Coordinates of C-alpha atoms in Angstrom, one line a residue:
Chain A
M1 CA 97.7 48.8 59.1
T2 CA 98.5 51.9 61.2
H3 CA 100.7 53.9 58.9
Q4 CA 98.5 54.5 55.9
S5 CA 100.2 56.8 53.6
K6 CA 98.2 56.8 50.4
R7 CA 98.8 60.0 48.6
N8 CA 96.7 59.4 45.5
G9 CA 94.6 62.5 46.2
E10 CA 97.5 64.9 46.0
K11 CA 99.8 63.1 43.6
L12 CA 100.0 63.3 39.9
I13 CA 99.6 60.2 37.8
L14 CA 99.6 61.1 34.2
S15 CA 96.9 59.2 32.4
E16 CA 96.4 59.1 28.7
E17 CA 93.1 60.9 28.7
G18 CA 92.7 64.6 28.6
N19 CA 96.3 65.4 28.0
D20 CA 97.4 66.9 24.8
S21 CA 101.0 65.8 24.8
K22 CA 99.9 62.2 25.7
P23 CA 103.0 61.1 27.5
K24 CA 103.9 57.5 26.8
P25 CA 103.5 55.1 29.7
S26 CA 106.7 54.5 31.6
I27 CA 106.5 50.8 31.1
E28 CA 104.7 48.9 28.4
A29 CA 105.3 45.1 28.4
K30 CA 103.5 43.0 25.9
R31 CA 103.5 39.2 26.4
V32 CA 107.1 39.2 27.7
S33 CA 108.7 35.9 28.4
L34 CA 112.1 34.8 29.4
V35 CA 113.3 31.3 29.3
Y36 CA 116.8 30.5 30.5
G37 CA 119.1 28.1 28.7
D38 CA 118.2 25.3 31.2
G39 CA 114.5 25.6 30.3
T40 CA 113.5 27.6 33.4
K41 CA 110.6 29.9 32.5
A42 CA 111.5 32.8 34.7
V43 CA 109.0 35.2 33.2
N44 CA 106.0 33.8 31.5
D45 CA 103.8 35.9 29.2
V46 CA 103.7 39.0 31.3
S47 CA 101.8 42.0 29.9
L48 CA 101.8 45.2 32.0
T49 CA 101.4 48.9 31.6
V50 CA 102.7 51.4 34.2
P51 CA 101.6 55.0 33.6
R52 CA 103.9 57.8 34.3
G53 CA 104.0 58.9 37.9
E54 CA 102.7 55.7 39.3
F55 CA 104.3 53.9 42.2
F56 CA 104.0 50.3 41.0
G57 CA 105.0 47.2 43.0
F58 CA 105.8 43.7 42.1
L59 CA 105.0 41.4 45.0
G60 CA 106.2 37.9 45.1
P61 CA 108.3 35.3 46.8
N62 CA 111.9 34.5 46.0
G63 CA 112.2 33.0 42.5
A64 CA 108.9 34.3 41.3
G65 CA 110.5 36.2 38.5
K66 CA 110.6 39.7 39.9
T67 CA 114.3 40.3 39.4
T68 CA 114.3 38.7 36.0
F69 CA 111.5 41.0 34.9
I70 CA 113.4 44.1 36.2
K71 CA 116.5 42.9 34.4
I72 CA 114.6 42.8 31.2
L73 CA 113.3 46.3 31.7
T74 CA 116.7 47.6 32.7
T75 CA 118.3 46.0 29.5
L76 CA 120.4 43.5 31.4
L77 CA 118.5 40.6 29.9
K78 CA 116.8 40.3 26.5
P79 CA 113.3 38.8 26.6
T80 CA 113.1 35.5 24.7
R81 CA 109.6 36.5 23.6
G82 CA 107.4 39.6 23.5
E83 CA 108.1 43.3 23.4
A84 CA 108.8 45.8 26.2
R85 CA 109.1 49.5 26.0
V86 CA 110.6 51.6 28.7
N87 CA 110.1 55.4 28.6
G88 CA 108.9 54.8 25.1
F89 CA 112.1 53.0 24.0
S90 CA 112.2 49.4 22.9
V91 CA 114.4 47.1 25.1
G92 CA 115.5 45.2 22.1
E93 CA 116.2 48.1 19.7
D94 CA 117.3 51.0 21.9
P95 CA 118.8 49.7 25.2
Q96 CA 121.2 52.7 25.3
A97 CA 118.3 55.2 25.4
I98 CA 116.7 53.2 28.2
R99 CA 120.0 53.1 30.2
E100 CA 120.2 56.9 29.9
S101 CA 116.7 57.5 31.1
I102 CA 116.2 55.2 34.0
G103 CA 117.6 54.8 37.5
Y104 CA 118.2 51.3 38.9
M105 CA 118.8 50.1 42.4
A106 CA 119.6 46.4 42.3
Q107 CA 118.9 43.9 45.0
E108 CA 122.5 43.8 46.3
T109 CA 123.8 47.2 47.4
N110 CA 125.9 48.4 44.6
V111 CA 128.1 51.0 46.1
D112 CA 131.9 51.1 46.1
K113 CA 133.2 50.5 49.6
D114 CA 136.6 51.9 48.9
L115 CA 135.2 55.3 48.0
T116 CA 133.5 57.9 50.1
A117 CA 129.8 58.6 49.9
E118 CA 130.5 61.7 47.8
E119 CA 132.9 59.9 45.5
N120 CA 130.3 57.3 44.8
V121 CA 127.7 59.9 43.9
R122 CA 130.2 61.8 41.8
F123 CA 131.1 58.7 39.8
A124 CA 127.4 58.1 39.1
C125 CA 127.2 61.8 37.9
E126 CA 130.0 61.2 35.5
A127 CA 128.5 57.9 34.4
Y128 CA 125.2 59.6 33.6
G129 CA 126.8 62.6 32.0
V130 CA 125.4 65.1 34.5
P131 CA 126.6 68.5 33.3
R132 CA 129.7 69.7 35.2
G133 CA 128.0 73.0 36.1
V134 CA 125.2 71.4 38.1
R135 CA 127.2 68.5 39.5
E136 CA 128.3 69.9 42.8
E137 CA 124.8 71.1 43.7
R138 CA 123.2 67.8 42.6
I139 CA 125.6 65.8 44.7
R140 CA 124.9 68.0 47.7
N141 CA 121.1 67.8 47.2
L142 CA 121.1 64.1 46.8
L143 CA 123.2 63.4 49.8
E144 CA 120.9 65.7 51.8
L145 CA 117.8 63.9 50.5
V146 CA 119.1 60.6 51.7
G147 CA 120.4 62.0 54.9
L148 CA 124.1 61.3 54.3
Y149 CA 125.4 64.9 53.8
E150 CA 127.1 64.9 57.2
V151 CA 129.1 61.7 56.3
A152 CA 129.8 62.6 52.7
D153 CA 133.5 62.3 53.2
K154 CA 133.4 59.0 55.1
R155 CA 134.4 55.8 53.4
V156 CA 131.4 53.6 52.6
K157 CA 133.2 50.7 54.3
E158 CA 132.1 52.2 57.6
F159 CA 128.4 52.6 56.7
S160 CA 125.6 50.5 58.0
G161 CA 123.4 48.4 55.7
G162 CA 120.7 51.1 55.7
M163 CA 123.1 53.9 54.9
K164 CA 124.6 52.0 52.0
K165 CA 121.1 51.4 50.6
R166 CA 120.3 55.1 50.9
L167 CA 123.6 56.0 49.2
D168 CA 122.7 53.5 46.5
A169 CA 119.4 55.2 46.0
A170 CA 121.1 58.5 45.7
T171 CA 123.4 57.2 42.9
A172 CA 120.4 56.0 41.0
L173 CA 118.9 59.5 41.0
V174 CA 121.8 61.7 39.9
H175 CA 120.4 62.2 36.3
E176 CA 116.9 62.9 37.6
P177 CA 115.4 60.0 35.8
P178 CA 111.7 60.0 35.2
L179 CA 111.6 56.2 36.0
I180 CA 113.3 54.4 38.8
F181 CA 113.6 50.6 39.4
L182 CA 114.0 49.4 42.9
D183 CA 114.7 45.7 43.2
E184 CA 113.8 44.6 46.8
P185 CA 115.3 47.8 48.2
T186 CA 114.7 46.9 51.8
T187 CA 115.4 43.2 52.0
G188 CA 117.7 42.5 54.9
L189 CA 117.2 45.8 56.6
D190 CA 115.9 46.3 60.1
P191 CA 112.4 47.8 60.5
K192 CA 113.7 51.2 61.4
S193 CA 116.0 51.6 58.4
R194 CA 113.2 50.2 56.2
K195 CA 110.7 52.8 57.3
K196 CA 113.3 55.5 56.8
L197 CA 114.0 54.3 53.3
W198 CA 110.2 54.3 52.5
K199 CA 110.1 58.0 53.4
Y200 CA 112.8 58.7 50.8
F201 CA 111.0 56.7 48.1
E202 CA 107.8 58.5 48.9
K203 CA 109.5 61.8 48.5
I204 CA 111.0 60.7 45.1
N205 CA 107.7 59.6 43.9
D206 CA 105.9 62.7 45.0
R207 CA 108.1 64.6 42.6
G208 CA 106.3 62.9 39.8
R209 CA 108.7 60.1 39.1
T210 CA 107.5 56.7 38.2
I211 CA 108.7 54.0 40.6
F212 CA 108.8 50.3 39.8
L213 CA 109.5 48.3 43.0
T214 CA 109.8 44.7 43.8
T215 CA 109.3 43.4 47.2
Q216 CA 108.5 40.3 49.3
Y217 CA 106.8 42.4 51.9
L218 CA 103.1 43.0 51.7
E219 CA 103.5 45.8 54.2
E220 CA 105.9 47.6 52.0
A221 CA 103.8 47.3 48.9
D222 CA 100.8 48.4 50.9
Y223 CA 102.6 51.5 52.3
L224 CA 104.2 52.6 49.1
C225 CA 102.4 51.4 46.0
D226 CA 99.5 52.8 44.1
R227 CA 99.1 49.5 42.3
V228 CA 100.5 46.0 42.9
G229 CA 101.0 43.0 40.7
V230 CA 101.3 39.7 42.5
I231 CA 103.8 37.5 40.6
Q232 CA 104.2 33.8 41.0
G233 CA 106.0 31.3 38.8
G234 CA 106.7 34.1 36.3
K235 CA 103.1 35.1 35.9
I236 CA 101.1 38.0 37.2
V237 CA 98.3 36.3 39.1
E238 CA 96.7 39.4 40.5
L239 CA 96.8 43.1 39.7
G240 CA 95.2 45.9 41.7
S241 CA 95.6 48.4 44.4
P242 CA 96.9 47.2 47.8
E243 CA 93.4 47.7 49.2
E244 CA 91.9 45.4 46.6
L245 CA 94.6 42.9 47.3
K246 CA 94.1 42.9 51.0
K247 CA 90.3 42.5 50.6
K248 CA 91.2 39.0 49.4
V249 CA 92.3 38.2 52.9
G250 CA 90.6 40.8 55.0
S251 CA 92.2 43.1 57.6
H252 CA 93.4 40.4 59.9
V253 CA 94.2 36.7 59.7
L254 CA 93.4 34.2 62.4
E255 CA 95.6 31.3 62.5
I256 CA 94.2 28.3 64.4
N257 CA 96.2 25.2 65.3
L258 CA 94.2 22.1 65.8
K259 CA 95.1 18.7 67.3
G260 CA 94.7 15.9 64.8
D261 CA 95.5 15.3 61.1
K262 CA 94.7 17.3 58.0
K263 CA 91.2 15.8 57.9
S264 CA 90.3 17.6 61.1
G265 CA 91.4 20.8 59.6
K266 CA 89.2 20.2 56.6
N267 CA 86.2 19.4 58.8
A268 CA 86.9 22.4 60.9
A269 CA 87.0 24.6 57.8
E270 CA 83.7 23.2 56.7
I271 CA 82.1 23.9 60.1
V272 CA 83.4 27.5 60.2
R273 CA 82.2 28.1 56.6
K274 CA 78.7 26.8 57.5
S275 CA 78.5 28.5 60.8
G276 CA 77.3 31.8 59.4
I277 CA 79.8 33.7 61.6
L278 CA 81.7 35.0 58.6
D279 CA 80.4 36.9 55.6
D280 CA 81.0 35.5 52.2
R281 CA 84.0 37.7 51.4
A282 CA 86.0 35.9 54.1
T283 CA 88.6 33.2 53.2
V284 CA 89.1 30.0 55.1
E285 CA 92.2 28.0 54.1
T286 CA 93.4 24.8 55.6
T287 CA 97.1 24.7 56.6
E288 CA 99.5 22.0 57.9
E289 CA 98.6 22.9 61.4
G290 CA 94.9 23.7 61.1
L291 CA 93.2 26.8 59.6
N292 CA 93.8 30.3 58.4
I293 CA 90.8 32.6 58.4
G294 CA 90.9 36.0 56.8
S295 CA 88.2 38.6 56.9
D296 CA 87.6 42.3 57.6
R297 CA 86.1 41.4 61.0
T298 CA 88.5 38.6 62.1
R299 CA 89.4 40.5 65.2
E300 CA 85.8 40.8 66.4
L301 CA 84.7 37.4 65.3
G302 CA 87.7 35.4 66.4
T303 CA 86.3 34.4 69.7
D304 CA 83.1 33.2 68.2
I305 CA 85.0 31.1 65.8
L306 CA 87.2 29.6 68.5
V307 CA 84.2 28.9 70.7
K308 CA 82.3 27.3 67.9
L309 CA 85.2 25.0 67.1
R310 CA 85.6 24.0 70.7
D311 CA 81.8 23.3 71.0
E312 CA 82.1 21.1 68.0
G313 CA 84.7 19.0 69.8
F314 CA 87.9 20.3 68.1
Q315 CA 91.0 20.6 70.3
I316 CA 92.6 23.9 69.7
T317 CA 96.3 23.8 70.5
G318 CA 97.0 27.4 69.7
F319 CA 95.9 30.5 67.8
N320 CA 97.4 33.7 66.6
L321 CA 95.9 36.9 65.1
H322 CA 98.1 38.8 62.7
D323 CA 98.2 41.4 59.9
P324 CA 97.8 39.8 56.6
T325 CA 101.2 38.8 55.2
L326 CA 102.3 38.1 51.7
D327 CA 101.9 34.5 52.6
D328 CA 98.3 35.0 53.5
V329 CA 97.6 36.9 50.3
F330 CA 99.2 34.1 48.4
L331 CA 97.2 31.5 50.2
A332 CA 94.1 33.5 49.5
I333 CA 94.8 34.3 45.8
T334 CA 96.5 31.1 44.7
G335 CA 95.5 28.6 47.3
E336 CA 99.2 27.9 47.6
R337 CA 101.7 28.7 50.3
I338 CA 104.9 30.4 49.4
D339 CA 107.9 28.1 49.2
E340 CA 105.8 25.1 49.7
G341 CA 105.1 24.1 46.1
G342 CA 103.4 20.7 45.9
R343 CA 102.5 20.5 49.6
E344 CA 99.5 22.7 49.4
E345 CA 96.0 21.7 50.1
P346 CA 93.1 22.6 47.8
S347 CA 91.6 25.7 49.2
L348 CA 88.1 26.3 50.4
N349 CA 87.4 29.8 49.3
F350 CA 84.0 31.3 49.9
E351 CA 84.3 33.3 46.7
R352 CA 84.2 30.1 44.7
Chain B
M1 CA 97.4 71.7 40.7
P2 CA 98.9 68.7 42.3
K3 CA 102.4 69.3 43.6
G4 CA 105.2 68.2 41.5
S5 CA 103.4 69.0 38.3
E6 CA 105.7 71.9 37.5
E7 CA 108.5 69.3 37.3
I8 CA 106.7 67.3 34.6
G9 CA 107.4 69.8 32.0
N10 CA 111.1 70.2 32.5
S11 CA 113.1 67.9 34.7
L12 CA 111.0 64.9 34.1
E13 CA 111.2 64.8 30.4
I14 CA 113.2 62.0 29.0
R15 CA 116.7 63.3 28.5
R16 CA 119.6 61.6 26.8
S17 CA 123.0 61.8 28.3
R18 CA 125.7 62.6 25.8
N19 CA 128.7 61.0 27.2
S20 CA 131.9 60.8 25.2
F21 CA 134.1 57.7 25.0
L22 CA 137.0 59.7 26.4
G23 CA 134.8 61.0 29.2
D24 CA 133.7 57.5 30.1
T25 CA 137.2 56.2 30.0
W26 CA 138.4 59.0 32.2
A27 CA 135.6 58.5 34.8
N28 CA 136.4 54.8 35.1
F29 CA 140.1 55.5 35.2
K30 CA 139.5 58.0 38.0
R31 CA 137.4 55.6 40.0
W32 CA 140.1 53.0 40.1
I33 CA 142.8 55.5 40.9
L34 CA 140.6 56.9 43.7
K35 CA 140.1 53.4 45.1
L36 CA 143.9 52.9 45.0
S37 CA 144.7 56.2 46.7
N38 CA 142.0 55.5 49.3
T39 CA 143.6 52.1 50.1
P40 CA 147.4 52.6 50.0
T41 CA 147.9 49.6 52.2
L42 CA 146.8 47.4 49.3
L43 CA 149.6 48.8 47.2
I44 CA 152.1 47.9 49.9
M45 CA 150.6 44.4 50.4
N46 CA 150.9 43.8 46.7
L47 CA 154.6 44.6 46.9
L48 CA 155.3 42.6 50.0
Q49 CA 156.0 39.3 48.3
P50 CA 158.2 40.7 45.5
V51 CA 160.2 42.7 48.0
L52 CA 160.6 39.6 50.2
F53 CA 161.8 37.6 47.2
L54 CA 164.3 40.4 46.3
L55 CA 165.7 40.6 49.8
L56 CA 165.8 36.9 50.7
F57 CA 167.0 35.6 47.3
T58 CA 169.8 38.1 47.2
E59 CA 170.9 37.4 50.8
V60 CA 170.5 33.6 50.7
F61 CA 171.5 32.7 47.2
G62 CA 173.5 35.8 46.2
D63 CA 177.0 34.5 46.5
V64 CA 176.4 31.0 45.2
A65 CA 174.3 32.3 42.3
S66 CA 176.8 35.0 41.3
A67 CA 179.6 32.4 41.1
Q68 CA 177.5 30.2 38.9
I69 CA 176.4 33.0 36.7
E70 CA 180.1 34.0 36.3
V71 CA 180.9 30.5 35.2
I72 CA 178.1 30.4 32.6
I73 CA 178.1 34.0 31.3
G74 CA 181.8 34.5 31.8
E75 CA 181.3 37.9 33.4
S76 CA 181.0 38.9 37.0
I77 CA 177.5 40.1 37.7
D78 CA 176.0 41.1 41.0
Y79 CA 173.1 38.8 41.7
V80 CA 170.8 41.6 42.7
S81 CA 171.2 43.1 39.1
F82 CA 170.5 39.6 37.7
L83 CA 167.4 39.1 39.9
L84 CA 165.9 42.6 39.7
P85 CA 164.3 42.1 36.2
A86 CA 162.7 38.8 37.5
I87 CA 161.2 40.7 40.5
V88 CA 159.9 43.4 38.1
I89 CA 158.0 40.7 36.2
Q90 CA 156.8 39.2 39.5
V91 CA 155.4 42.7 40.4
G92 CA 153.7 42.6 37.0
I93 CA 152.0 39.3 37.9
S94 CA 150.9 40.3 41.3
T95 CA 149.5 43.6 40.0
A96 CA 147.6 41.7 37.3
S97 CA 146.2 39.4 40.0
A98 CA 145.0 42.4 41.9
A99 CA 143.4 43.7 38.7
G100 CA 141.4 40.4 38.3
G101 CA 140.6 40.6 42.0
G102 CA 139.2 44.1 41.6
L103 CA 137.0 43.0 38.8
V104 CA 135.7 40.0 40.6
T105 CA 135.0 42.1 43.7
D106 CA 133.0 44.4 41.4
I107 CA 131.1 41.4 40.1
E108 CA 130.5 39.9 43.6
E109 CA 129.3 43.2 45.0
G110 CA 127.0 43.9 42.1
I111 CA 128.9 47.1 41.1
F112 CA 129.7 45.5 37.7
E113 CA 126.0 45.0 37.0
K114 CA 125.4 48.6 37.9
L115 CA 128.1 49.6 35.4
M116 CA 126.2 47.6 32.8
V117 CA 123.1 49.6 33.4
F118 CA 125.0 52.9 33.3
P119 CA 124.9 54.5 29.9
M120 CA 128.6 54.2 29.5
S121 CA 130.7 52.6 26.8
R122 CA 131.5 49.1 27.9
T123 CA 134.9 49.3 26.2
A124 CA 135.6 52.5 28.1
I125 CA 134.7 50.8 31.4
F126 CA 137.5 48.2 30.8
L127 CA 139.9 50.6 29.2
G128 CA 139.7 53.1 32.1
K129 CA 140.3 50.3 34.5
T130 CA 143.3 49.0 32.5
F131 CA 144.8 52.5 32.3
S132 CA 144.6 52.7 36.1
E133 CA 146.4 49.4 36.4
I134 CA 149.2 50.6 34.1
V135 CA 149.6 53.6 36.4
R136 CA 149.8 51.2 39.3
I137 CA 152.3 49.0 37.6
I138 CA 154.5 52.1 36.8
I139 CA 154.4 53.1 40.5
Q140 CA 155.1 49.6 41.8
I141 CA 157.9 48.8 39.3
G142 CA 159.4 52.2 40.1
I143 CA 159.5 51.4 43.8
I144 CA 161.1 48.0 43.1
L145 CA 163.7 49.4 40.8
G146 CA 164.6 52.1 43.4
L147 CA 164.9 49.4 46.1
G148 CA 167.0 47.3 43.8
V149 CA 169.4 50.1 43.2
L150 CA 169.6 50.8 46.9
L151 CA 170.5 47.1 47.4
G152 CA 173.4 47.5 44.9
A153 CA 171.8 46.7 41.5
S154 CA 173.1 48.6 38.6
I155 CA 171.0 49.3 35.6
E156 CA 173.7 49.4 32.9
T157 CA 171.5 51.3 30.4
G158 CA 170.7 54.1 32.9
F159 CA 167.5 56.0 33.2
I160 CA 166.3 55.3 29.7
G161 CA 166.9 51.6 30.4
A162 CA 164.8 51.9 33.6
L163 CA 162.0 53.3 31.5
G164 CA 162.5 50.4 29.1
V165 CA 162.2 47.9 31.9
I166 CA 159.0 49.5 33.0
G167 CA 157.8 49.3 29.4
V168 CA 158.5 45.6 29.3
G169 CA 156.8 45.2 32.7
I170 CA 153.7 46.9 31.4
M171 CA 153.6 44.7 28.3
F172 CA 154.0 41.6 30.4
S173 CA 151.3 42.8 32.8
L174 CA 148.8 43.3 30.0
I175 CA 149.1 39.6 29.2
F176 CA 148.4 38.7 32.8
I177 CA 145.7 41.4 33.2
S178 CA 143.9 39.8 30.2
L179 CA 144.3 36.3 31.7
T180 CA 143.0 37.4 35.1
T181 CA 140.1 39.3 33.4
I182 CA 139.1 36.2 31.5
I183 CA 139.2 34.1 34.7
A184 CA 137.3 36.8 36.7
M185 CA 134.6 37.1 34.0
I186 CA 134.1 33.3 33.9
T187 CA 134.4 32.4 37.6
K188 CA 132.8 35.6 39.0
N189 CA 134.0 34.5 42.3
Q190 CA 137.0 35.5 44.4
E191 CA 137.9 32.1 45.8
T192 CA 137.5 30.2 42.6
M193 CA 139.6 32.7 40.8
F194 CA 142.5 32.7 43.2
S195 CA 142.4 28.9 43.5
I196 CA 143.0 28.8 39.7
L197 CA 145.5 31.6 39.7
M198 CA 147.7 30.9 42.8
P199 CA 149.0 27.5 41.9
L200 CA 150.0 28.9 38.5
I201 CA 152.1 31.8 39.7
F202 CA 155.0 30.0 41.4
P203 CA 155.6 27.4 38.8
L204 CA 155.5 30.1 36.1
L205 CA 158.2 32.0 38.0
F206 CA 160.4 29.1 38.9
L207 CA 160.1 27.3 35.5
S208 CA 161.6 30.3 33.8
S209 CA 164.9 32.2 33.6
A210 CA 163.8 34.2 36.7
F211 CA 166.3 33.1 39.4
L212 CA 169.2 31.3 37.6
P213 CA 170.4 31.1 34.0
L214 CA 168.5 28.3 32.2
D215 CA 171.8 26.7 31.1
I216 CA 172.3 25.1 34.6
M217 CA 168.7 23.9 34.8
P218 CA 167.5 20.4 33.9
G219 CA 166.5 19.8 30.3
W220 CA 162.7 19.6 31.1
I221 CA 162.8 23.0 32.8
R222 CA 164.5 24.5 29.8
T223 CA 161.7 23.1 27.6
V224 CA 159.0 24.4 29.8
A225 CA 160.7 27.8 30.0
R226 CA 160.7 28.1 26.2
F227 CA 156.9 28.1 26.3
N228 CA 156.6 30.2 29.4
P229 CA 155.8 33.9 28.7
V230 CA 157.5 34.8 31.9
T231 CA 160.9 33.9 30.4
Y232 CA 160.5 36.4 27.5
G233 CA 159.5 39.2 29.9
I234 CA 162.4 38.5 32.2
D235 CA 164.9 38.1 29.4
A236 CA 163.9 41.3 27.7
A237 CA 164.0 43.2 31.0
R238 CA 167.3 41.6 32.0
A239 CA 168.9 42.4 28.7
I240 CA 168.2 46.0 29.3
V241 CA 169.4 45.9 32.9
L242 CA 172.6 44.0 32.1
R243 CA 173.1 45.5 28.7
M244 CA 173.8 42.1 27.2
D245 CA 172.2 39.3 25.2
V246 CA 170.8 37.0 27.9
M247 CA 168.1 35.1 26.0
T248 CA 168.9 31.3 25.7
V249 CA 165.4 29.9 24.9
I250 CA 165.6 31.1 21.3
D251 CA 168.8 32.0 19.6
I252 CA 168.7 35.1 17.5
E253 CA 171.7 36.8 16.1
L254 CA 170.0 39.3 13.7
F255 CA 170.7 42.3 15.9
S256 CA 173.5 43.3 18.1
G257 CA 174.2 42.6 21.8
M258 CA 171.2 43.1 24.1
W259 CA 168.8 43.7 21.1
N260 CA 169.1 40.0 20.3
S261 CA 167.1 39.5 23.6
I262 CA 165.0 42.6 23.7
I263 CA 163.5 42.5 20.2
P264 CA 162.5 38.8 20.2
G265 CA 161.3 39.2 23.8
V266 CA 159.1 42.2 23.0
L267 CA 157.8 40.6 19.8
V268 CA 156.7 37.4 21.7
L269 CA 155.1 39.6 24.4
S270 CA 153.3 41.7 21.8
L271 CA 151.9 38.6 20.2
L272 CA 150.7 37.3 23.5
V273 CA 149.2 40.7 24.4
L274 CA 147.2 40.5 21.2
V275 CA 146.1 36.9 21.7
T276 CA 145.1 37.1 25.4
G277 CA 143.7 40.6 24.9
G278 CA 141.5 39.3 22.1
I279 CA 140.3 36.4 24.1
A280 CA 139.6 38.7 27.0
V281 CA 137.5 41.0 24.8
L282 CA 135.5 38.1 23.4
T283 CA 135.0 36.7 27.0
I284 CA 133.8 40.1 28.2
K285 CA 131.4 40.4 25.2
R286 CA 130.0 37.0 25.8
E287 CA 129.6 37.4 29.6
T288 CA 128.1 40.8 29.4
S289 CA 125.6 39.9 26.6
A290 CA 121.9 40.4 27.5
E291 CA 121.0 37.0 25.9
A292 CA 119.4 34.7 28.5
K293 CA 121.8 32.0 29.5

């Protein structure tokens, strides 16, 4: 990853230790579950603590339970089991206090197209009871922060997707909340708008605010988050820094397509594993087409692996070296591919 | 010290907003009024159909209808005066549909969910919106009444009567705003909502006293009209415009003249406002509850 932006060194994450006032964590979830009426377990026994000031990410595919969990924390849904506290307030007992002390940017862009950018932010100010005296200045500052001050009087109807998202972010910040929820804030945006938005989120977090983000993009979690939880089937299956997470797959992934059936993929995996080319932290997973190999040195060792397979009589129909994706992380962590429930092959993982 | 630390002590403490119910209502009222003033074409579009009805019906059926009405009522009445109250009620229906449309757009675009996360009173959210719709109805009915007068209609009860007609229009609209709110909250979808609503509107108008006196209609229409809220809205408004007792679906002789139509009409409308409004409140409560469904 070329755009490393970890700011842990300069950033303030309030931990419990050594602090007299002992600020409460921004989020404390204890064994939270949510089962829908039709029996779907959207969130399944999730426990999580997010300290103040942290940029936390929930990484998972569609339907993993990310949005449901955010809806629980933002008081839109009551957990069917467990307890969650947000900014120290219980979601069950004091939802109003939570609503007053959080910012929320939902997955869809929730801005009013019939209003101008400024009118949208002003309405949010009124909704959050921002004192009249500071309103004008706040509106101006926020529109400047998200780069929309020049178009403040333009109707949102004319805005691009990225501009709407940025405006949405501004409306979530009017009351200067100490905790902000961003539900897949960049889904559907082009790479340029996405990166622009990342910069704004970084800025917001650098001011000491806690951010809880959900995303389907590993790259996004990697760029922004201090800590990431991988969620699948309503459960947290992995929790750690992006670095720790990526170590599961290495720095690059080599995808090899082989001629023949799945058995040849399995045989090839066995051969690669025993070849001694890779160290024991590398992962070798069979796929529909052949193999996926992840390691810190995939780039250097790729040729050796391909030559080895050819020498062993395998017909390589194609290969591809790419940055690890969420798909790769999933494959490495869970041995399952995203969106392919049931079709997955048992994994051959060198860690096991 | 790390940057940003100075903020921890002040701006990042957990603050509570202290919104008032009135403030929340005002903020929501203002939002809808702003939307309306930003999109004046919608206001005109909304009036298009009622205006067309007023013009075409008066031109096409005016002479025939006036003759019939004279036979039945025994008095010579300009058809445009007879029709105007019906068009007022039609405006009420179309504004109420737009109200439901606005709500469903909010739901579809996720703005409604955002409102639910805002620390505002939920009652105030709906109240503010409803107030803005009342303003809209006043404007639209005002335009229609003005147009009617230009076309030759005479409001026998004068300016006070015109205000009374607007009042009846507002009451009637509240019933339909409640209905469209219920449909919007349940369907949460523009297309589904209008596919339920649209086929209802024309039969409701035509199976009432809107265009001709009920006495010359087939028996079954008279029966349907008796249970059609549109009839009561129109008869109350028409009684004010014509200054006479025009209600035929129920016969009340307790009061004098036009009041025999206005009072029962307004009573029926009030009852319906309470019932539909109550169901709307319950639907909103159920649909906005945080219980997992």
